[in-house]
mmCIF file of C-alpha atoms in Angstrom:
data_model
loop_
_atom_site.group_PDB
_atom_site.id
_atom_site.type_symbol
_atom_site.label_atom_id
_atom_site.label_comp_id
_atom_site.label_asym_id
_atom_site.label_seq_id
_atom_site.Cartn_x
_atom_site.Cartn_y
_atom_site.Cartn_z
ATOM 1 C CA MET A 1 -9.053 -53.200 25.508
ATOM 2 C CA TYR A 2 -7.109 -56.041 24.232
ATOM 3 C CA ARG A 3 -6.778 -56.827 20.430
ATOM 4 C CA THR A 4 -7.906 -60.343 19.986
ATOM 5 C CA ARG A 5 -7.560 -60.501 16.245
ATOM 6 C CA ASN A 6 -3.730 -60.553 15.920
ATOM 7 C CA PHE A 7 -3.147 -62.781 12.940
ATOM 8 C CA GLY A 8 0.332 -61.685 12.239
ATOM 9 C CA TRP A 9 2.134 -63.016 15.094
ATOM 10 C CA LYS A 10 0.025 -66.229 14.946
ATOM 11 C CA LEU A 11 1.264 -66.583 11.344
ATOM 12 C CA MET A 12 4.857 -65.660 12.281
ATOM 13 C CA HIS A 13 4.999 -68.209 15.081
ATOM 14 C CA ILE A 14 3.612 -70.932 12.815
ATOM 15 C CA LEU A 15 6.109 -69.993 10.233
ATOM 16 C CA ALA A 16 8.952 -70.277 12.716
ATOM 17 C CA ILE A 17 7.567 -73.603 13.886
ATOM 18 C CA LEU A 18 7.598 -74.864 10.446
ATOM 19 C CA VAL A 19 11.078 -73.520 9.539
ATOM 20 C CA HIS A 20 12.650 -74.933 12.632
ATOM 21 C CA LEU A 21 10.931 -78.346 12.043
ATOM 22 C CA SER A 22 12.397 -78.275 8.524
ATOM 23 C CA LEU A 23 15.767 -77.433 9.686
ATOM 24 C CA THR A 24 15.630 -80.193 12.252
ATOM 25 C CA THR A 25 14.429 -82.752 9.395
ATOM 26 C CA ALA A 26 17.070 -81.678 6.977
ATOM 27 C CA SER A 27 19.851 -81.858 9.553
ATOM 28 C CA ALA A 28 18.660 -85.362 10.791
ATOM 29 C CA ILE A 29 18.489 -86.599 7.164
ATOM 30 C CA SER A 30 21.851 -85.288 6.379
ATOM 31 C CA TYR A 31 23.302 -86.699 9.775
ATOM 32 C CA ALA A 32 21.946 -90.151 9.122
ATOM 33 C CA TYR A 33 23.204 -90.100 5.360
ATOM 34 C CA ASN A 34 26.721 -88.764 6.517
ATOM 35 C CA HIS A 35 26.790 -91.342 9.302
ATOM 36 C CA GLY A 36 26.017 -94.159 6.836
ATOM 37 C CA GLN A 37 28.384 -92.828 4.181
ATOM 38 C CA ASN A 38 31.273 -92.628 6.727
ATOM 39 C CA ARG A 39 30.555 -96.232 8.076
ATOM 40 C CA ALA A 40 30.358 -97.602 4.461
ATOM 41 C CA GLU A 41 33.921 -96.641 3.716
ATOM 42 C CA GLU A 42 35.437 -98.112 6.539
ATOM 43 C CA PRO A 43 36.056 -101.905 6.603
ATOM 44 C CA ALA A 44 34.154 -104.044 9.271
ATOM 45 C CA TYR A 45 35.939 -106.733 11.067
ATOM 46 C CA TRP A 46 35.271 -109.158 13.996
ATOM 47 C CA SER A 47 37.582 -108.812 16.920
ATOM 48 C CA TYR A 48 37.732 -111.242 19.680
ATOM 49 C CA LEU A 49 38.283 -109.904 23.257
ATOM 50 C CA ARG A 50 39.024 -111.774 26.386
ATOM 51 C CA ALA A 51 36.917 -110.746 29.482
ATOM 52 C CA ALA A 52 38.348 -110.947 32.940
ATOM 53 C CA ASP A 53 37.011 -114.520 33.342
ATOM 54 C CA GLY A 54 38.703 -115.797 30.204
ATOM 55 C CA ASN A 55 35.548 -115.991 28.138
ATOM 56 C CA PRO A 56 35.709 -114.624 24.480
ATOM 57 C CA CYS A 57 33.639 -111.283 23.946
ATOM 58 C CA HIS A 58 32.479 -110.734 20.368
ATOM 59 C CA ARG A 59 32.154 -107.329 18.931
ATOM 60 C CA LEU A 60 32.092 -105.784 15.521
ATOM 61 C CA ALA A 61 34.739 -103.171 15.196
ATOM 62 C CA LEU A 62 34.131 -100.516 12.463
ATOM 63 C CA SER A 63 37.395 -98.978 12.339
ATOM 64 C CA SER A 64 40.436 -98.808 14.608
ATOM 65 C CA ARG A 65 40.712 -95.053 14.014
ATOM 66 C CA VAL A 66 38.745 -92.931 16.394
ATOM 67 C CA GLU A 67 39.190 -89.655 14.415
ATOM 68 C CA ASN A 68 36.594 -90.973 11.807
ATOM 69 C CA TRP A 69 33.891 -90.927 14.258
ATOM 70 C CA VAL A 70 33.283 -87.278 14.451
ATOM 71 C CA THR A 71 33.986 -85.200 11.275
ATOM 72 C CA PRO A 72 33.540 -81.462 10.874
ATOM 73 C CA ASN A 73 30.512 -82.118 8.815
ATOM 74 C CA GLN A 74 28.787 -84.146 11.476
ATOM 75 C CA THR A 75 29.594 -81.510 14.066
ATOM 76 C CA SER A 76 27.877 -78.810 11.803
ATOM 77 C CA ILE A 77 25.095 -80.926 11.221
ATOM 78 C CA MET A 78 24.571 -81.792 15.086
ATOM 79 C CA ALA A 79 24.672 -77.983 15.626
ATOM 80 C CA CYS A 80 22.001 -77.389 13.073
ATOM 81 C CA LEU A 81 19.875 -80.182 14.627
ATOM 82 C CA ALA A 82 20.434 -78.744 18.156
ATOM 83 C CA VAL A 83 19.276 -75.259 16.858
ATOM 84 C CA GLY A 84 16.439 -76.604 14.990
ATOM 85 C CA THR A 85 15.180 -78.633 17.973
ATOM 86 C CA ILE A 86 15.701 -75.857 20.346
ATOM 87 C CA GLY A 87 13.932 -73.397 18.123
ATOM 88 C CA LEU A 88 11.129 -75.823 17.569
ATOM 89 C CA ALA A 89 10.528 -76.346 21.261
ATOM 90 C CA VAL A 90 10.773 -72.600 22.164
ATOM 91 C CA ASN A 91 8.277 -71.580 19.417
ATOM 92 C CA VAL A 92 5.905 -74.320 20.152
ATOM 93 C CA VAL A 93 5.831 -73.418 23.784
ATOM 94 C CA VAL A 94 5.586 -69.661 23.401
ATOM 95 C CA PHE A 95 2.952 -70.042 20.699
ATOM 96 C CA THR A 96 0.934 -72.327 22.990
ATOM 97 C CA ILE A 97 1.320 -70.013 26.139
ATOM 98 C CA LEU A 98 0.198 -67.003 23.941
ATOM 99 C CA LEU A 99 -2.751 -68.755 22.656
ATOM 100 C CA THR A 100 -3.845 -69.872 26.095
ATOM 101 C CA LEU A 101 -3.487 -66.346 27.285
ATOM 102 C CA GLU A 102 -5.668 -65.093 24.315
ATOM 103 C CA THR A 103 -8.801 -66.164 26.172
ATOM 104 C CA ASN A 104 -10.052 -63.610 28.720
ATOM 105 C CA ASN A 105 -10.200 -65.012 32.115
ATOM 106 C CA ILE A 106 -12.868 -63.542 34.409
ATOM 107 C CA THR A 107 -10.836 -63.789 37.445
ATOM 108 C CA LEU A 108 -8.058 -61.714 36.245
ATOM 109 C CA THR A 109 -7.844 -58.111 35.685
ATOM 110 C CA GLU A 110 -6.816 -56.731 32.365
ATOM 111 C CA GLY A 111 -3.280 -55.579 33.915
ATOM 112 C CA GLU A 112 -2.709 -59.022 35.136
ATOM 113 C CA GLN A 113 -3.487 -60.610 31.809
ATOM 114 C CA HIS A 114 -1.215 -58.121 29.987
ATOM 115 C CA TRP A 115 1.692 -58.787 32.427
ATOM 116 C CA ARG A 116 1.371 -62.630 31.869
ATOM 117 C CA ARG A 117 1.283 -61.912 28.055
ATOM 118 C CA GLN A 118 4.214 -59.671 28.269
ATOM 119 C CA VAL A 119 6.417 -62.132 30.266
ATOM 120 C CA ALA A 120 5.469 -64.973 27.553
ATOM 121 C CA THR A 121 6.165 -62.584 24.780
ATOM 122 C CA PHE A 122 9.447 -61.205 26.236
ATOM 123 C CA SER A 123 10.803 -64.610 26.738
ATOM 124 C CA GLY A 124 9.953 -65.697 23.256
ATOM 125 C CA CYS A 125 11.413 -62.397 22.111
ATOM 126 C CA VAL A 126 14.834 -63.145 23.663
ATOM 127 C CA SER A 127 14.850 -66.793 22.791
ATOM 128 C CA ASN A 128 14.283 -65.960 19.239
ATOM 129 C CA LEU A 129 16.988 -63.382 19.188
ATOM 130 C CA LEU A 130 19.379 -66.013 20.564
ATOM 131 C CA LEU A 131 18.078 -68.535 17.867
ATOM 132 C CA ALA A 132 18.695 -65.702 15.280
ATOM 133 C CA GLY A 133 22.245 -65.200 16.489
ATOM 134 C CA ALA A 134 22.791 -69.044 16.547
ATOM 135 C CA GLY A 135 21.300 -69.076 12.860
ATOM 136 C CA VAL A 136 23.753 -66.575 11.407
ATOM 137 C CA GLY A 137 26.735 -68.446 13.091
ATOM 138 C CA LEU A 138 25.502 -71.665 11.585
ATOM 139 C CA VAL A 139 25.020 -70.082 8.167
ATOM 140 C CA VAL A 140 28.536 -68.760 8.409
ATOM 141 C CA ASN A 141 29.820 -72.035 9.419
ATOM 142 C CA LEU A 142 27.797 -74.049 6.923
ATOM 143 C CA GLY A 143 28.781 -71.577 3.963
ATOM 144 C CA THR A 144 32.435 -72.464 4.590
ATOM 145 C CA ASP A 145 31.922 -76.073 4.906
ATOM 146 C CA VAL A 146 29.494 -76.696 2.146
ATOM 147 C CA ILE A 147 32.240 -76.618 -0.369
ATOM 148 C CA GLY A 148 33.482 -79.905 0.686
ATOM 149 C CA SER A 149 30.124 -81.715 1.178
ATOM 150 C CA LYS A 150 26.829 -81.662 -0.630
ATOM 151 C CA LEU A 151 25.003 -82.818 2.381
ATOM 152 C CA LEU A 152 25.143 -79.356 3.941
ATOM 153 C CA ILE A 153 23.244 -77.771 1.336
ATOM 154 C CA ALA A 154 19.685 -78.347 2.773
ATOM 155 C CA PRO A 155 20.722 -77.428 6.309
ATOM 156 C CA LEU A 156 22.265 -74.314 4.944
ATOM 157 C CA VAL A 157 19.282 -73.311 3.098
ATOM 158 C CA TRP A 158 16.839 -73.916 6.038
ATOM 159 C CA ALA A 159 19.425 -72.122 8.390
ATOM 160 C CA SER A 160 19.584 -69.036 6.222
ATOM 161 C CA ILE A 161 15.789 -68.991 6.317
ATOM 162 C CA GLN A 162 15.715 -69.548 10.120
ATOM 163 C CA ALA A 163 17.909 -66.813 11.093
ATOM 164 C CA PRO A 164 16.092 -63.732 9.578
ATOM 165 C CA LEU A 165 12.575 -65.455 10.406
ATOM 166 C CA ALA A 166 13.917 -65.735 14.037
ATOM 167 C CA LEU A 167 14.761 -62.059 13.923
ATOM 168 C CA ALA A 168 11.501 -61.055 12.490
ATOM 169 C CA THR A 169 9.495 -63.135 14.950
ATOM 170 C CA ALA A 170 11.386 -61.454 17.888
ATOM 171 C CA ALA A 171 10.626 -58.041 16.429
ATOM 172 C CA LEU A 172 7.000 -58.875 16.110
ATOM 173 C CA ASP A 173 6.828 -60.055 19.484
ATOM 174 C CA ALA A 174 8.262 -56.858 20.619
ATOM 175 C CA ALA A 175 6.091 -54.925 18.775
ATOM 176 C CA LYS A 176 3.041 -56.793 20.080
ATOM 177 C CA THR A 177 4.155 -56.305 23.473
ATOM 178 C CA TYR A 178 4.567 -52.646 22.893
ATOM 179 C CA ARG A 179 1.250 -52.185 21.335
ATOM 180 C CA GLU A 180 -0.716 -54.104 23.938
ATOM 181 C CA GLY A 181 1.007 -51.853 26.604
ATOM 182 C CA LYS A 182 -0.265 -48.812 24.749
ATOM 183 C CA ASP A 183 -3.760 -50.296 24.500
ATOM 184 C CA LEU A 184 -3.726 -50.934 28.152
ATOM 185 C CA LEU A 185 -2.754 -47.283 28.965
ATOM 186 C CA ASP A 186 -5.528 -45.950 26.929
#
């Protein structure tokens, strides 16, 4: 006796997908702006190098200092970009798997269907718990770095929404699995 009208977990996964997409978008915009801002401050000059055969090789050198290529802001923004992208992929995959398992397949018994749902829900729950932990770490890191850069405000806001939402999604998935297990036993 499986409940087919579980609107709460569908809404929660859709919200998690949208928040991770927003975190990824905000991080990508901040990274592109920070990348352009760092490059605009450095002088560009042409350097001529000689190849092994003596022909000149032309290249545009943006700076002779390598330490300007990666800044703490870029590292924080790249971490936000990674967490947002991974969270987006995980929640899309779990949501798709759970939607495909919603349909009752005639060839499978109710126990086999529950087992498959439980595997998908458990993996989504564990992944969202890990994403919640990564989100808390990002919020702490971005909270200390936001003083020096306004670029980190949007990723900070979305990361602070992402962390509790990933935790709530994991809790809702665990409750869904428990409730379905009780329904199966009844």
